[in-house]
Amino acid sequence: MEQTAVITGLGACLPPLVVGNEDLARSGLDTSDEWIVARTGIERRRRVTPGTATSDLGVAAARAALASAAVSEVDLVLLATTTPDRLCPASAPRVATRLGLAGVPAFDLAAVCSGFVYGLVVARALIRAEAYARVLLIGADTYSSIVDPLDRNTAVIFGDGAGAVVLERGPMDAAGAILDADLGSDGGGHDLITLVEGGSRYPARLGGTARQHRYLHMKGTDVFRYAVRQMTASTQAVLARAGWRADSVEAFVGHQANQRILNAVADRVGIAPQSRIGNLREVGNTAAASIPLAMAEAPGVRPGGRTVLTAFGGGVTWGSVGLTWPAAMPVHSEPAPPPDPQDERLP
Ligand code: ACO
């Protein structure tokens, strides 16, 4: 039988600090619990405390995924993130070494909120090509490090977290098998979700840019419309490739961005209400971590059940994957403490 990548382990890590909508309103942000719940579906989100970085969440989620798969070694580590610990170097090599995997190839993958879905497609291609037999894919983000606490357009939406999967070579009929995929991007939308200062166009050392350029900036209404249109089209493309009817999908996991976006996509595609998986209300938008975190918290999906994942993110990027629900039991973990206190200070 044709071989593919099969999810054999699933791990998750959420930082313990819970920030509720009322906390945001009390902190001086001009918003309210009623507005946030009605417009986004989010009630609370998790945030790191000072000293915890993306790699600390990623290491914890990765350890949990390795425990879930009952393995300790992999051939490749991929870290999907847009909030690496440092702009340079990538965070994946450090994560791999902290997992006891020094020597293994490791790189970051930047596709913003589509990063985890992009990572699944990259891992599947490398496994099918027999370049690597077992891949650890982590989606980890710490948007609290780039969100302006005074920008109500973004501060209410984003949370921190990490999710991870182990992918191994296996048959197409295994529970957790990646079957079909659709990826896309449109750089014409590059300024819809952006952090301007600190890149090579506007180096941080020059300083002096407006406040909105030092933080993540999002054109929310444009993102909303684009996300609904593209996640719908991408989901439909994967369903067509798989030859699945929408009402046969047992688990539909959309990028947890906004409940109104998720409802609009699922309604347009025709996904049954009981098949819509999500934890947005509890964790907000955790960017590259959102899909594996939602999978790890999904209640009682049948292993082998038809599953579609779909995402949309900055770039803009989008992607969907058709798979069967994995048999692996998810493992949850606390953030890993940084290995060296010096890491928390400037060198
Ligand atoms: N609290 C209270 N009022 C608010 C808030 C807030 N947090 N935010 C906006 N408002 C106000 C606006 O000022 C506006 O007031 P006005 O009518 O007096 O001008 C009104 O509410 C409506 O504002 P809109 O921006 O039109 O509100 P909308 O319904 O579009 O919701 C939101 C805003 C939640 C940001 C929405 O556009 C959205 O979710 N967009 C998609 C975001 C998304 O998915 N981002 C993640 C993409 S993934 C990635 O790659 C990072």
Coordinates of C-alpha atoms and ligand atoms in Angstrom, one line a residue:
M1 CA 0.0 0.0 0.0
E2 CA 1.1 3.6 -0.7
Q3 CA 3.0 5.1 2.3
T4 CA 2.4 8.5 3.8
A5 CA 3.0 10.5 7.0
V6 CA 1.0 9.3 10.0
I7 CA 0.4 11.3 13.2
T8 CA 1.5 8.9 16.0
G9 CA 1.9 11.4 18.9
L10 CA 0.1 14.6 20.0
G11 CA 1.3 17.0 22.7
A12 CA 0.2 20.4 24.0
C13 CA 1.4 23.1 26.3
L14 CA -0.5 26.1 27.6
P15 CA 1.1 28.6 30.0
P16 CA -0.7 28.7 33.4
L17 CA -1.6 32.5 33.4
V18 CA -5.3 32.9 32.5
V19 CA -6.3 36.4 31.2
G20 CA -10.1 36.8 31.0
N21 CA -12.0 39.4 29.0
E22 CA -12.8 41.3 32.2
D23 CA -9.0 41.4 33.1
L24 CA -8.4 43.2 29.7
A25 CA -11.2 45.7 30.3
R26 CA -9.8 46.4 33.8
S27 CA -6.3 46.8 32.5
G28 CA -7.4 50.0 30.7
L29 CA -8.2 48.5 27.2
D30 CA -11.3 50.2 25.8
T31 CA -13.4 47.0 25.5
S32 CA -15.8 44.8 27.3
D33 CA -16.5 41.1 27.9
E34 CA -19.8 41.5 26.0
W35 CA -18.1 42.9 22.9
I36 CA -15.3 40.3 22.8
V37 CA -17.6 37.3 23.3
A38 CA -20.2 38.6 20.7
R39 CA -17.6 39.6 18.1
T40 CA -15.0 36.8 18.5
G41 CA -16.3 34.0 20.8
I42 CA -13.3 34.3 23.0
E43 CA -13.7 34.4 26.9
R44 CA -10.1 34.0 28.0
R45 CA -6.6 33.3 26.8
R46 CA -3.4 32.1 28.3
R47 CA -0.2 34.2 28.4
V48 CA 3.4 33.6 29.4
T49 CA 4.9 35.4 32.3
P50 CA 8.2 37.3 31.9
G51 CA 11.1 34.9 31.3
T52 CA 9.1 32.3 29.3
A53 CA 9.7 32.3 25.6
T54 CA 8.3 30.4 22.6
S55 CA 11.0 27.7 22.8
D56 CA 10.0 26.9 26.5
L57 CA 6.4 26.2 25.3
G58 CA 7.7 24.3 22.2
V59 CA 10.0 22.1 24.2
A60 CA 7.2 21.2 26.6
A61 CA 4.7 20.4 23.8
A62 CA 7.4 18.4 21.9
R63 CA 8.2 16.3 25.0
A64 CA 4.5 15.7 25.4
A65 CA 4.2 14.6 21.8
L66 CA 7.2 12.3 22.1
A67 CA 5.6 10.7 25.2
S68 CA 2.3 10.3 23.4
A69 CA 4.1 8.5 20.5
A70 CA 6.2 6.5 23.0
V71 CA 9.4 7.5 21.2
S72 CA 12.5 9.5 22.2
E73 CA 14.2 10.0 18.8
V74 CA 13.3 11.7 15.5
D75 CA 15.1 12.4 12.3
L76 CA 14.0 16.0 11.8
V77 CA 12.6 18.9 13.9
L78 CA 10.3 21.5 12.4
L79 CA 9.2 24.5 14.4
A80 CA 6.3 26.5 13.0
T81 CA 6.4 30.0 14.6
T82 CA 6.5 33.7 13.9
T83 CA 7.6 34.6 17.4
P84 CA 11.0 32.8 17.7
D85 CA 13.0 33.5 20.8
R86 CA 15.3 35.7 18.8
L87 CA 15.2 37.0 15.2
C88 CA 18.5 35.2 14.7
P89 CA 19.1 32.3 15.0
A90 CA 16.1 30.1 14.4
S91 CA 14.7 28.6 17.6
A92 CA 14.4 25.0 16.3
P93 CA 18.0 23.9 16.8
R94 CA 17.9 25.0 20.5
V95 CA 14.6 23.2 20.9
A96 CA 16.0 20.1 19.4
T97 CA 19.1 20.2 21.6
R98 CA 17.0 20.7 24.7
L99 CA 15.0 17.6 23.7
G100 CA 18.3 15.6 23.6
L101 CA 18.3 15.7 19.8
A102 CA 21.5 17.6 19.1
G103 CA 22.8 16.7 15.6
V104 CA 19.3 16.3 14.1
P105 CA 18.4 18.8 11.4
A106 CA 16.1 21.5 12.7
F107 CA 14.6 24.6 11.2
D108 CA 11.9 27.2 11.8
L109 CA 9.0 27.5 9.3
A110 CA 7.4 30.9 9.1
A111 CA 3.9 30.9 7.6
V112 CA 2.2 32.7 10.5
C113 CA -1.1 31.1 11.5
S114 CA -0.9 28.6 8.6
G115 CA 2.5 27.4 9.9
F116 CA 1.3 24.1 11.4
V117 CA -0.6 23.1 8.2
Y118 CA 2.4 24.1 6.0
G119 CA 4.6 22.0 8.4
L120 CA 2.3 18.9 7.9
V121 CA 2.7 19.2 4.2
V122 CA 6.5 19.6 4.3
A123 CA 6.8 16.7 6.7
R124 CA 4.6 14.5 4.6
A125 CA 6.7 15.3 1.4
L126 CA 10.0 14.5 3.2
I127 CA 8.6 11.3 4.7
R128 CA 7.1 10.2 1.4
A129 CA 10.4 10.9 -0.4
E130 CA 12.1 8.7 2.2
A131 CA 14.4 11.6 3.2
Y132 CA 13.3 11.2 6.9
A133 CA 11.3 8.5 8.6
R134 CA 10.1 10.3 11.8
V135 CA 9.5 14.0 12.0
L136 CA 8.7 16.2 15.1
L137 CA 6.5 19.1 14.1
I138 CA 5.9 21.8 16.7
G139 CA 3.6 24.8 16.3
A140 CA 4.5 27.4 19.0
D141 CA 3.8 31.1 19.4
T142 CA 4.0 33.8 22.0
Y143 CA 2.0 36.6 20.5
S144 CA 1.9 38.4 23.9
S145 CA 5.5 39.4 23.0
I146 CA 4.5 41.3 19.8
V147 CA 0.9 42.4 20.5
D148 CA 0.3 46.0 21.6
P149 CA -1.5 45.8 25.0
L150 CA -3.3 49.1 24.0
D151 CA -4.5 47.8 20.6
R152 CA -8.0 46.4 21.2
N153 CA -8.0 45.1 17.6
T154 CA -5.4 42.5 18.5
A155 CA -5.0 42.4 22.3
V156 CA -8.4 40.7 22.8
I157 CA -7.7 38.0 20.2
F158 CA -4.3 36.5 20.7
G159 CA -3.0 34.0 23.3
D160 CA 0.2 32.0 23.8
G161 CA 0.7 28.2 23.5
A162 CA 2.3 25.3 21.7
G163 CA 1.2 22.0 20.2
A164 CA 3.2 19.3 18.6
V165 CA 2.9 16.1 16.6
V166 CA 5.1 13.2 15.8
L167 CA 4.8 12.0 12.2
E168 CA 6.0 8.6 11.0
R169 CA 6.0 6.7 7.8
G170 CA 3.0 4.4 7.5
P171 CA 0.1 3.2 5.3
M172 CA -2.7 5.4 4.0
D173 CA -5.3 3.4 6.0
A174 CA -3.6 4.0 9.4
A175 CA -5.5 6.2 11.8
G176 CA -3.7 9.6 11.6
A177 CA -2.7 9.3 8.0
I178 CA -2.2 12.5 6.0
L179 CA -4.1 12.0 2.8
D180 CA -4.6 15.2 0.9
A181 CA -3.5 18.8 1.1
D182 CA -4.0 22.3 -0.4
L183 CA -1.6 25.2 0.3
G184 CA -1.6 28.8 -1.1
S185 CA -0.3 32.3 -0.5
D186 CA -0.9 35.9 -1.8
G187 CA 1.8 38.4 -1.1
G188 CA -0.6 41.1 -2.3
G189 CA -2.0 40.8 1.3
H190 CA 1.3 41.2 3.0
D191 CA 0.3 44.3 5.0
L192 CA -2.9 42.8 6.4
I193 CA -1.1 41.2 9.3
T194 CA 2.3 42.7 9.8
L195 CA 5.1 43.7 12.2
V196 CA 7.1 46.3 10.3
E197 CA 10.0 47.3 12.6
G198 CA 12.9 44.9 13.1
G199 CA 13.1 43.4 9.7
S200 CA 15.6 44.3 6.9
R201 CA 13.2 46.9 5.5
Y202 CA 13.0 48.9 8.7
P203 CA 15.9 47.7 10.9
A204 CA 15.1 48.1 14.6
R205 CA 18.4 50.0 15.2
L206 CA 17.1 52.9 13.2
G207 CA 14.1 53.2 15.6
G208 CA 11.7 56.1 15.3
T209 CA 8.8 54.3 13.6
A210 CA 5.3 54.9 14.8
R211 CA 4.0 52.7 17.7
Q212 CA 1.9 50.6 15.4
H213 CA 5.0 49.6 13.5
R214 CA 6.7 48.2 16.6
Y215 CA 3.9 45.8 17.3
L216 CA 1.8 43.4 15.3
H217 CA -0.7 45.3 13.2
M218 CA -3.8 43.8 11.8
K219 CA -6.5 45.0 9.3
G220 CA -9.1 43.0 11.1
T221 CA -12.1 43.4 8.7
D222 CA -10.0 42.7 5.6
V223 CA -8.5 39.6 7.3
F224 CA -11.9 38.5 8.3
R225 CA -13.3 38.6 4.8
Y226 CA -10.2 37.0 3.2
A227 CA -10.0 34.3 5.8
V228 CA -13.7 33.2 5.2
R229 CA -13.3 33.2 1.5
Q230 CA -9.9 31.4 1.4
M231 CA -10.5 28.8 4.2
T232 CA -13.8 27.9 2.5
A233 CA -12.2 27.5 -0.9
S234 CA -9.2 25.5 0.5
T235 CA -11.4 23.2 2.5
Q236 CA -13.5 22.5 -0.6
A237 CA -10.4 21.8 -2.6
V238 CA -9.2 19.2 -0.1
L239 CA -12.7 17.6 0.1
A240 CA -12.7 17.3 -3.7
R241 CA -9.2 15.8 -3.8
A242 CA -10.2 13.2 -1.1
G243 CA -13.6 12.5 -2.7
W244 CA -15.3 13.2 0.6
R245 CA -18.7 14.8 1.0
A246 CA -18.7 17.6 3.6
D247 CA -21.3 15.8 5.7
S248 CA -19.1 12.8 6.0
V249 CA -16.4 14.8 7.9
E250 CA -16.3 13.7 11.5
A251 CA -13.8 16.4 12.7
F252 CA -13.3 19.8 11.2
V253 CA -10.6 21.8 12.9
G254 CA -10.2 25.4 11.6
H255 CA -7.5 27.8 12.8
Q256 CA -9.0 29.2 16.0
A257 CA -9.1 32.9 14.9
N258 CA -12.6 34.1 15.5
Q259 CA -15.8 32.1 16.1
R260 CA -17.7 34.1 13.4
I261 CA -15.0 33.2 10.8
L262 CA -15.1 29.5 11.9
N263 CA -19.0 29.4 11.7
A264 CA -19.0 31.1 8.3
V265 CA -16.5 28.7 6.8
A266 CA -18.2 25.5 8.3
D267 CA -21.7 26.8 7.2
R268 CA -20.6 27.5 3.7
V269 CA -18.8 24.1 3.3
G270 CA -21.7 22.2 5.0
I271 CA -19.9 20.7 8.0
A272 CA -22.3 19.2 10.6
P273 CA -22.4 21.2 13.8
Q274 CA -21.3 18.2 15.9
S275 CA -18.1 17.8 13.8
R276 CA -16.8 21.3 14.5
I277 CA -13.8 21.1 16.8
G278 CA -12.4 24.0 18.7
N279 CA -11.2 25.6 22.0
L280 CA -11.2 29.3 20.9
R281 CA -13.4 30.3 23.8
E282 CA -10.7 29.1 26.3
V283 CA -7.4 29.9 24.6
G284 CA -8.0 32.6 21.9
N285 CA -5.9 32.7 18.7
T286 CA -2.6 30.9 19.4
A287 CA -1.4 31.3 15.8
A288 CA 0.8 28.3 14.7
A289 CA -0.2 26.4 17.9
S290 CA -3.9 26.7 17.4
I291 CA -4.7 23.6 15.3
P292 CA -2.6 21.0 17.3
L293 CA -3.9 22.6 20.6
A294 CA -7.5 22.2 19.4
M295 CA -6.8 18.6 18.4
A296 CA -5.3 17.8 21.8
E297 CA -8.4 19.1 23.6
A298 CA -11.0 17.6 21.2
P299 CA -13.4 15.4 23.1
G300 CA -13.9 11.8 21.8
V301 CA -13.3 11.9 18.1
R302 CA -13.2 8.4 16.6
P303 CA -9.7 7.3 15.6
G304 CA -9.8 6.9 11.8
G305 CA -12.6 9.4 11.4
R306 CA -12.5 11.7 8.4
T307 CA -10.8 14.9 9.5
V308 CA -10.1 18.3 7.8
L309 CA -7.8 21.0 9.2
T310 CA -7.8 24.4 7.6
A311 CA -5.9 27.6 8.4
F312 CA -5.3 31.2 7.3
G313 CA -2.6 33.6 8.3
G314 CA -0.3 36.5 7.6
G315 CA 1.5 36.6 4.4
V316 CA -1.3 36.0 3.5
T317 CA -1.1 32.2 3.6
W318 CA -3.6 29.5 3.8
G319 CA -3.8 25.7 3.7
S320 CA -5.9 22.7 4.4
V321 CA -5.1 19.0 5.1
G322 CA -7.4 15.9 4.8
L323 CA -6.4 13.2 7.2
T324 CA -7.9 10.5 9.5
W325 CA -8.2 11.2 13.2
P326 CA -5.1 9.9 15.0
A327 CA -5.2 7.0 17.5
A328 CA -2.6 8.7 19.7
M329 CA -3.7 9.8 23.2
P330 CA -2.8 13.5 23.6
V331 CA -0.4 14.5 26.4
H332 CA -0.5 17.9 28.1
S333 CA 2.5 19.6 29.7
E334 CA 3.5 22.7 31.7
P335 CA 6.0 25.1 30.0
A336 CA 9.6 24.0 30.3
P337 CA 11.8 26.3 32.5
P338 CA 14.5 28.0 30.5
P339 CA 17.7 25.8 30.9
D340 CA 20.0 28.7 31.8
P341 CA 18.9 31.8 33.8
Q342 CA 21.3 33.9 31.5
D343 CA 18.8 33.3 28.7
E344 CA 16.4 35.7 30.4
R345 CA 18.9 38.6 30.3
L346 CA 20.5 40.4 27.4
P347 CA 23.9 38.8 26.6
Ligands
ACO1 N1 -13.7 46.1 22.0 C1 -14.7 47.0 21.8 N2 -14.9 47.6 20.6 C2 -14.1 47.3 19.6 C3 -13.0 46.4 19.8 C4 -12.8 45.8 21.0 N3 -11.9 44.9 21.3 N4 -12.4 46.2 18.6 C5 -13.0 47.0 17.7 N5 -14.1 47.7 18.3 C6 -15.0 48.6 17.8 C7 -14.5 49.3 16.6 O1 -13.8 50.5 16.9 C8 -15.7 49.6 15.8 O2 -16.3 50.8 16.4 P1 -17.1 51.9 15.4 O3 -18.2 51.1 14.8 O4 -17.5 52.9 16.4 O5 -16.0 52.3 14.5 C9 -16.6 48.4 16.1 O6 -16.1 47.8 17.3 C10 -16.6 47.4 14.9 O7 -15.2 47.2 14.6 P2 -14.7 46.2 13.5 O8 -13.2 46.2 13.4 O9 -15.6 46.4 12.2 O10 -15.2 44.9 14.2 P3 -15.2 43.4 13.6 O11 -16.5 42.8 13.8 O12 -14.5 43.3 12.3 O13 -14.3 42.7 14.7 C11 -12.1 41.7 14.8 C12 -12.9 43.0 14.8 C13 -12.5 40.9 16.0 C14 -10.6 42.1 14.9 C15 -12.4 41.0 13.5 O14 -12.2 41.8 12.4 C16 -11.6 39.8 13.3 O15 -11.6 38.8 14.0 N6 -10.8 39.7 12.2 C17 -10.0 38.6 11.8 C18 -8.9 38.5 12.8 C19 -8.1 37.2 12.6 O16 -8.6 36.2 12.3 N7 -6.8 37.4 12.8 C20 -6.0 36.3 12.8 C21 -5.5 35.9 11.5 S1 -4.3 34.7 11.8 C22 -2.7 35.4 11.8 O17 -2.1 35.1 10.8 C23 -2.2 36.2 12.9

